[in-house]
CSV table of C-alpha atoms in Angstrom, one decimal:
chain,number,residue,atom,x,y,z
A,3,MET,CA,-10.8,15.9,-24.7
A,4,ALA,CA,-7.6,14.3,-23.3
A,5,LEU,CA,-5.6,15.0,-26.4
A,6,GLU,CA,-6.7,18.6,-26.5
A,7,ASP,CA,-5.8,19.1,-22.8
A,8,ALA,CA,-2.4,17.5,-23.3
A,9,LYS,CA,-1.5,20.3,-25.7
A,10,THR,CA,-1.5,22.8,-22.8
A,11,GLN,CA,-1.3,20.8,-19.5
A,12,VAL,CA,2.1,19.9,-18.1
A,13,ASP,CA,3.6,19.6,-14.6
A,14,LEU,CA,0.3,19.1,-12.9
A,15,ALA,CA,2.1,18.0,-9.8
A,16,PHE,CA,2.7,21.7,-9.3
A,17,THR,CA,0.3,23.5,-11.6
A,18,ALA,CA,-3.0,21.7,-11.1
A,19,GLU,CA,-5.6,24.2,-9.9
A,20,ASN,CA,-7.9,21.6,-8.4
A,21,ARG,CA,-7.3,18.6,-6.2
A,22,ARG,CA,-10.0,16.7,-8.0
A,23,GLY,CA,-10.2,15.6,-11.6
A,24,LEU,CA,-8.5,13.3,-14.1
A,25,ALA,CA,-5.2,14.3,-15.6
A,26,PHE,CA,-4.3,14.5,-19.3
A,27,GLU,CA,-0.8,15.7,-19.6
A,28,ASN,CA,1.5,13.6,-21.8
A,29,ALA,CA,2.4,10.4,-19.9
A,30,PHE,CA,6.0,10.6,-21.1
A,31,GLY,CA,6.6,14.1,-19.8
A,32,GLY,CA,5.9,16.4,-16.9
A,33,ALA,CA,6.9,16.4,-13.2
A,34,LEU,CA,6.2,13.1,-11.5
A,35,SER,CA,3.8,12.7,-8.7
A,36,PHE,CA,1.5,9.8,-7.8
A,37,LEU,CA,-1.4,9.8,-10.4
A,38,ARG,CA,-0.4,13.4,-11.4
A,39,ARG,CA,-1.9,14.6,-8.1
A,40,ARG,CA,-0.7,18.0,-6.9
A,41,TYR,CA,2.0,18.0,-4.3
A,42,SER,CA,0.8,19.6,-1.1
A,43,LYS,CA,1.5,19.7,2.6
A,44,ASP,CA,-1.8,21.5,3.2
A,45,LEU,CA,-4.3,18.7,4.3
A,46,ASP,CA,-7.3,21.0,4.9
A,47,GLY,CA,-10.2,19.4,3.0
A,48,VAL,CA,-8.1,16.5,1.7
A,49,ASP,CA,-9.7,13.1,1.5
A,50,ILE,CA,-6.7,11.0,0.7
A,51,ALA,CA,-3.0,11.8,1.1
A,52,VAL,CA,-0.4,9.6,-0.6
A,53,THR,CA,3.1,9.7,0.9
A,54,GLY,CA,6.4,8.0,0.2
A,55,VAL,CA,8.7,6.3,2.7
A,56,PRO,CA,12.1,5.6,1.0
A,57,PHE,CA,13.5,3.3,3.7
A,58,ASP,CA,15.1,-0.2,3.3
A,59,GLN,CA,17.4,-0.8,6.2
A,60,ALA,CA,15.6,-4.0,7.1
A,61,VAL,CA,15.6,-6.3,4.1
A,62,THR,CA,16.4,-10.1,4.0
A,63,ASN,CA,18.3,-10.2,0.8
A,64,ARG,CA,18.3,-7.5,-1.9
A,65,PRO,CA,18.3,-3.8,-0.9
A,66,GLY,CA,16.7,-1.2,-3.2
A,67,ALA,CA,13.1,-0.7,-1.8
A,68,ARG,CA,14.1,2.9,-0.9
A,69,LEU,CA,13.7,3.6,-4.6
A,70,GLY,CA,10.2,2.1,-4.6
A,71,PRO,CA,8.2,5.4,-4.1
A,72,ARG,CA,10.0,7.1,-7.0
A,73,ALA,CA,9.4,4.1,-9.3
A,74,ILE,CA,5.7,3.7,-8.3
A,75,ARG,CA,5.1,7.4,-9.0
A,76,GLU,CA,6.6,7.1,-12.4
A,77,ALA,CA,4.6,3.9,-13.2
A,78,SER,CA,1.4,5.6,-12.1
A,79,THR,CA,1.5,8.3,-14.8
A,80,LEU,CA,-0.4,6.0,-17.2
A,81,GLN,CA,-3.4,5.7,-14.8
A,82,PRO,CA,-5.0,9.1,-14.3
A,83,PHE,CA,-6.5,9.5,-17.8
A,84,ASP,CA,-9.7,7.4,-17.1
A,85,PRO,CA,-11.6,6.1,-14.1
A,86,PRO,CA,-10.2,2.8,-12.8
A,87,TYR,CA,-11.5,-0.1,-14.9
A,88,GLY,CA,-14.2,-2.3,-13.3
A,89,TRP,CA,-15.0,-0.1,-10.3
A,90,GLY,CA,-17.8,2.1,-11.6
A,91,ILE,CA,-16.5,5.0,-9.6
A,92,ASP,CA,-14.2,7.9,-10.4
A,93,PRO,CA,-12.3,8.6,-7.2
A,94,LEU,CA,-9.9,11.1,-8.7
A,95,SER,CA,-12.8,13.3,-9.7
A,96,ASP,CA,-14.9,12.8,-6.7
A,97,LEU,CA,-12.3,13.0,-3.9
A,98,ALA,CA,-9.6,15.5,-3.0
A,99,VAL,CA,-6.3,13.5,-3.4
A,100,VAL,CA,-2.9,14.9,-3.0
A,101,ASP,CA,0.7,13.7,-3.1
A,102,TYR,CA,2.1,14.6,0.3
A,103,GLY,CA,5.6,13.9,-0.7
A,104,ASP,CA,8.1,11.8,1.2
A,105,LEU,CA,9.1,11.3,4.8
A,106,ALA,CA,12.3,13.2,5.7
A,107,PHE,CA,14.6,11.4,8.1
A,108,ASP,CA,18.3,11.2,8.9
A,109,TYR,CA,19.5,8.0,7.3
A,110,ALA,CA,22.5,7.9,9.7
A,111,ARG,CA,20.2,7.8,12.8
A,112,VAL,CA,18.4,4.5,12.1
A,113,PRO,CA,17.0,4.1,15.7
A,114,ASP,CA,15.2,7.5,15.3
A,115,PHE,CA,13.4,6.4,12.2
A,116,PRO,CA,10.3,4.6,13.6
A,117,HIS,CA,9.4,7.7,15.7
A,118,ALA,CA,9.9,10.0,12.8
A,119,LEU,CA,7.6,7.9,10.7
A,120,GLN,CA,5.0,7.7,13.4
A,121,VAL,CA,4.9,11.4,13.8
A,122,HIS,CA,4.7,11.9,10.0
A,123,ALA,CA,1.8,9.4,9.8
A,124,ALA,CA,0.0,10.9,12.8
A,125,GLY,CA,0.0,14.3,11.2
A,126,ILE,CA,-1.8,12.9,8.1
A,127,VAL,CA,-4.2,10.6,9.9
A,128,GLY,CA,-4.9,13.2,12.6
A,129,SER,CA,-6.0,15.7,9.9
A,130,GLY,CA,-8.9,13.4,8.9
A,131,ALA,CA,-7.3,12.4,5.6
A,132,SER,CA,-6.9,8.7,4.7
A,133,MET,CA,-3.2,7.7,4.2
A,134,ILE,CA,-1.8,5.6,1.5
A,135,THR,CA,1.9,4.9,1.8
A,136,LEU,CA,4.4,4.0,-0.9
A,137,GLY,CA,7.4,2.1,0.6
A,138,GLY,CA,10.0,1.2,1.6
A,139,ASP,CA,10.6,-2.1,3.2
A,140,HIS,CA,7.8,-3.8,5.2
A,141,SER,CA,9.1,-2.6,8.6
A,142,ILE,CA,7.5,0.8,7.9
A,143,SER,CA,4.0,-0.6,8.5
A,144,LEU,CA,4.4,-0.8,12.3
A,145,PRO,CA,4.9,3.0,13.0
A,146,ILE,CA,2.1,3.7,10.5
A,147,LEU,CA,-0.2,1.2,12.3
A,148,ARG,CA,0.5,2.8,15.6
A,149,ALA,CA,-0.5,6.2,14.2
A,150,HIS,CA,-3.8,4.8,12.8
A,151,ALA,CA,-4.6,3.0,16.1
A,152,GLU,CA,-4.4,6.3,17.9
A,153,VAL,CA,-7.4,7.4,15.8
A,154,HIS,CA,-9.3,4.2,15.0
A,155,GLY,CA,-8.3,1.9,17.9
A,156,PRO,CA,-7.1,-1.7,17.2
A,157,LEU,CA,-7.2,-2.5,13.5
A,158,SER,CA,-7.9,-5.5,11.4
A,159,LEU,CA,-4.9,-6.3,9.2
A,160,VAL,CA,-5.4,-7.5,5.7
A,161,GLN,CA,-1.9,-8.5,4.6
A,162,PHE,CA,-0.9,-9.7,1.1
A,163,ASP,CA,2.5,-11.3,1.4
A,164,ALA,CA,4.8,-14.3,0.9
A,165,HIS,CA,5.8,-14.2,4.5
A,166,SER,CA,3.7,-14.0,7.7
A,167,ASP,CA,6.0,-11.4,9.4
A,168,THR,CA,4.8,-12.6,12.8
A,169,TRP,CA,8.1,-14.2,13.9
A,170,ALA,CA,8.8,-13.6,17.6
A,171,ASP,CA,10.8,-10.5,18.5
A,172,ASP,CA,10.6,-9.0,21.9
A,173,GLU,CA,13.4,-6.5,21.5
A,174,SER,CA,11.4,-3.2,21.1
A,175,ALA,CA,14.3,-1.3,19.6
A,176,ARG,CA,14.9,-3.7,16.7
A,177,ILE,CA,13.7,-2.7,13.2
A,178,ASP,CA,12.9,-5.8,11.3
A,179,HIS,CA,10.6,-6.4,8.3
A,180,GLY,CA,9.8,-9.9,9.5
A,181,THR,CA,8.6,-9.2,13.0
A,182,MET,CA,6.7,-5.9,12.9
A,183,PHE,CA,3.2,-7.6,12.9
A,184,TYR,CA,4.3,-9.7,15.9
A,185,LYS,CA,5.0,-6.5,17.7
A,186,GLY,CA,1.8,-4.9,16.4
A,187,ILE,CA,-0.3,-7.7,17.8
A,188,LYS,CA,1.6,-7.7,21.1
A,189,GLU,CA,1.1,-3.9,21.4
A,190,GLY,CA,-2.6,-4.2,20.7
A,191,VAL,CA,-2.6,-2.1,17.6
A,192,ILE,CA,-3.6,-5.1,15.5
A,193,ASP,CA,-6.6,-7.3,16.3
A,194,ALA,CA,-5.4,-10.7,15.3
A,195,GLY,CA,-8.8,-12.3,15.7
A,196,SER,CA,-10.2,-10.3,12.8
A,197,SER,CA,-7.0,-10.2,10.6
A,198,VAL,CA,-6.0,-12.3,7.6
A,199,GLN,CA,-2.9,-13.0,5.6
A,200,VAL,CA,-3.1,-13.8,1.9
A,201,GLY,CA,-0.5,-15.5,-0.4
A,202,ILE,CA,1.7,-16.9,2.4
A,203,ARG,CA,4.2,-19.5,1.2
A,204,THR,CA,6.9,-19.7,3.9
A,205,VAL,CA,6.9,-21.6,7.2
A,206,ASN,CA,5.9,-20.0,10.5
A,207,THR,CA,4.3,-22.2,13.1
A,208,ASP,CA,2.8,-19.4,15.1
A,209,THR,CA,0.8,-16.8,13.3
A,210,MET,CA,-0.6,-15.4,16.6
A,211,GLY,CA,-4.2,-16.0,15.7
A,212,VAL,CA,-4.2,-14.3,12.3
A,213,GLU,CA,-6.0,-16.4,9.7
A,214,THR,CA,-3.7,-17.5,6.9
A,215,ILE,CA,-4.8,-18.1,3.3
A,216,ASP,CA,-1.7,-19.4,1.7
A,217,ALA,CA,-0.9,-19.1,-2.0
A,218,ARG,CA,-2.0,-22.7,-2.9
A,219,ARG,CA,-5.4,-22.1,-1.3
A,220,VAL,CA,-5.8,-18.9,-3.4
A,221,HIS,CA,-5.0,-21.0,-6.5
A,222,GLU,CA,-7.4,-23.8,-5.6
A,223,GLU,CA,-10.3,-21.8,-4.1
A,224,GLY,CA,-10.3,-18.9,-6.5
A,225,ALA,CA,-10.3,-15.2,-6.1
A,226,ALA,CA,-14.0,-14.8,-5.4
A,227,ARG,CA,-14.0,-17.3,-2.5
A,228,VAL,CA,-10.8,-15.8,-1.0
A,229,ALA,CA,-12.4,-12.3,-1.1
A,230,GLN,CA,-15.5,-13.5,0.7
A,231,ARG,CA,-13.3,-15.1,3.3
A,232,ILE,CA,-11.6,-11.8,3.9
A,233,ARG,CA,-14.9,-10.0,4.1
A,234,ASP,CA,-16.2,-12.5,6.6
A,235,ARG,CA,-13.1,-12.2,8.7
A,236,VAL,CA,-12.9,-8.4,9.1
A,237,GLY,CA,-16.6,-7.6,9.2
A,238,ASN,CA,-17.2,-3.9,9.7
A,239,ARG,CA,-14.0,-3.3,11.7
A,240,PRO,CA,-11.5,-0.6,10.6
A,241,VAL,CA,-9.0,-2.3,8.3
A,242,TYR,CA,-5.4,-1.5,7.4
A,243,LEU,CA,-4.4,-3.1,4.1
A,244,SER,CA,-0.7,-3.9,3.7
A,245,PHE,CA,0.5,-5.3,0.3
A,246,ASP,CA,4.0,-6.6,0.1
A,247,ILE,CA,4.8,-6.9,-3.6
A,248,ASP,CA,6.3,-10.3,-3.0
A,249,ALA,CA,2.8,-11.6,-2.5
A,250,LEU,CA,3.0,-11.7,-6.3
A,251,ASP,CA,4.9,-14.5,-8.0
A,252,PRO,CA,8.4,-13.4,-9.2
A,253,ALA,CA,7.1,-13.9,-12.8
A,254,PHE,CA,4.9,-10.9,-12.2
A,255,ALA,CA,7.0,-8.9,-9.8
A,256,PRO,CA,10.7,-9.7,-9.9
A,257,GLY,CA,11.8,-6.4,-8.4
A,258,THR,CA,11.6,-7.3,-4.7
A,259,GLY,CA,14.1,-8.1,-2.0
A,260,THR,CA,12.6,-11.4,-1.1
A,261,PRO,CA,11.2,-13.2,-4.2
A,262,VAL,CA,9.4,-16.6,-3.5
A,263,TRP,CA,8.0,-18.8,-6.3
A,264,GLY,CA,4.4,-20.0,-6.3
A,265,GLY,CA,2.8,-16.7,-5.6
A,266,LEU,CA,-0.2,-14.9,-6.8
A,267,ALA,CA,-0.7,-13.8,-10.4
A,268,SER,CA,-1.4,-10.1,-10.9
A,269,TRP,CA,-4.9,-11.0,-12.1
A,270,GLN,CA,-5.6,-12.9,-8.9
A,271,ALA,CA,-4.5,-10.0,-6.7
A,272,ALA,CA,-6.5,-7.5,-8.8
A,273,ALA,CA,-9.7,-9.7,-8.6
A,274,ILE,CA,-9.4,-10.2,-4.8
A,275,LEU,CA,-8.8,-6.5,-4.2
A,276,ARG,CA,-11.8,-5.5,-6.3
A,277,ASP,CA,-14.0,-8.1,-4.7
A,278,ILE,CA,-13.4,-7.0,-1.1
A,279,ALA,CA,-14.9,-3.6,-1.9
A,280,GLY,CA,-17.1,-2.7,1.0
A,281,ILE,CA,-14.8,-3.4,3.9
A,282,HIS,CA,-13.9,-0.4,6.0
A,283,VAL,CA,-10.4,0.4,4.8
A,284,VAL,CA,-8.9,3.3,6.7
A,285,GLY,CA,-5.4,3.2,5.3
A,286,GLY,CA,-2.9,1.0,3.5
A,287,ASP,CA,0.6,0.6,2.0
A,288,ILE,CA,2.4,-1.0,-0.9
A,289,VAL,CA,5.9,-2.0,0.1
A,290,GLU,CA,9.2,-3.7,-1.0
A,291,VAL,CA,9.1,-2.6,-4.7
A,292,ALA,CA,12.9,-2.7,-5.5
A,293,PRO,CA,13.2,-1.4,-9.0
A,294,PRO,CA,17.0,-2.2,-9.5
A,295,TYR,CA,16.1,-5.9,-10.0
A,296,ASP,CA,13.4,-5.3,-12.6
A,297,PRO,CA,14.6,-3.2,-15.6
A,298,SER,CA,11.2,-3.9,-17.3
A,299,GLY,CA,9.4,-1.8,-14.7
A,300,ALA,CA,6.7,-4.5,-14.3
A,301,THR,CA,7.0,-4.5,-10.5
A,302,ALA,CA,6.6,-0.8,-10.2
A,303,VAL,CA,3.5,-1.0,-12.5
A,304,ALA,CA,2.1,-3.7,-10.2
A,305,GLY,CA,2.8,-1.5,-7.2
A,306,ALA,CA,1.1,1.5,-8.8
A,307,HIS,CA,-2.0,-0.5,-9.6
A,308,VAL,CA,-2.1,-1.9,-6.0
A,309,ALA,CA,-1.9,1.7,-4.7
A,310,MET,CA,-4.8,2.7,-7.0
A,311,GLU,CA,-6.8,-0.3,-5.8
A,312,ILE,CA,-6.3,0.8,-2.1
A,313,LEU,CA,-7.4,4.3,-3.1
A,314,CYS,CA,-10.5,2.8,-4.7
A,315,LEU,CA,-11.3,0.7,-1.6
A,316,ILE,CA,-11.2,3.8,0.5
A,317,ALA,CA,-13.2,5.7,-2.0
A,318,TRP,CA,-15.8,2.9,-2.3
A,319,ASP,CA,-16.1,2.9,1.5
A,320,LYS,CA,-16.7,6.7,1.5
A,321,PHE,CA,-19.3,6.6,-1.3
A,322,LYS,CA,-21.2,3.4,-0.5
A,323,ARG,CA,-21.1,3.0,3.3
């Protein structure tokens, strides 16, 4: 069936007649969108909207994450031919998923960016659709969390990362990809007591009450045990899942601005994400994919798969809750 459809289907990002269904156009051709979903600004009846935030003003080392959304979309073109392996659900067929396109902002007015992003996110979340964001550096999570908190109240944060990103920063106007969760906890949009960080491998003496499962504990305890610890921590609370691609070891994801050795293998991340199915994920992001530093495209492939796993977690919650 897929081969037959590929003879006539192309540019489904614009020509798809239905928001549901697998996609069978040739992987090497056609207009790019995330998972070949139709581009749409109409959120009426949409279950999940995927959006890009091409922003990387606040990076520690190597810029380039502004190109992450484009690379993730391209890498995702191999995924929509079949239901996601291991899940037992077919979210692309059962849910209305659209690619909402990218945030528009004036790159020369950096202080205006957080508000522009919060308004963008609020428009999606306020429509009733779940939001998955392709970044962008990690600072983008804070305006998005603020928009989610307006709808859901304080959120449990499940963060995959090499860095805690809770370093102290009481300057409200600063845009920093290492302090946004400190601010989120201070503002009350993140409930630290039910939040958890996974894969950490840099020093921060104050995680503000967020439980830390560092990379070594993941390696030693195993994916299943870590997933259970996450489930126990968040309970039934609304969860925002933020996945910094540098949670993975540079051997699996070299295309990031802040690579740190000793990180998670891609199979560990995949197993943990699959095994936390059932938590109440209301939104999420995949950030800091910087394709200029990975000509193989492996980092973007990992990012596309993480975004699909977040989609599946939201879908599982809708189907099974």
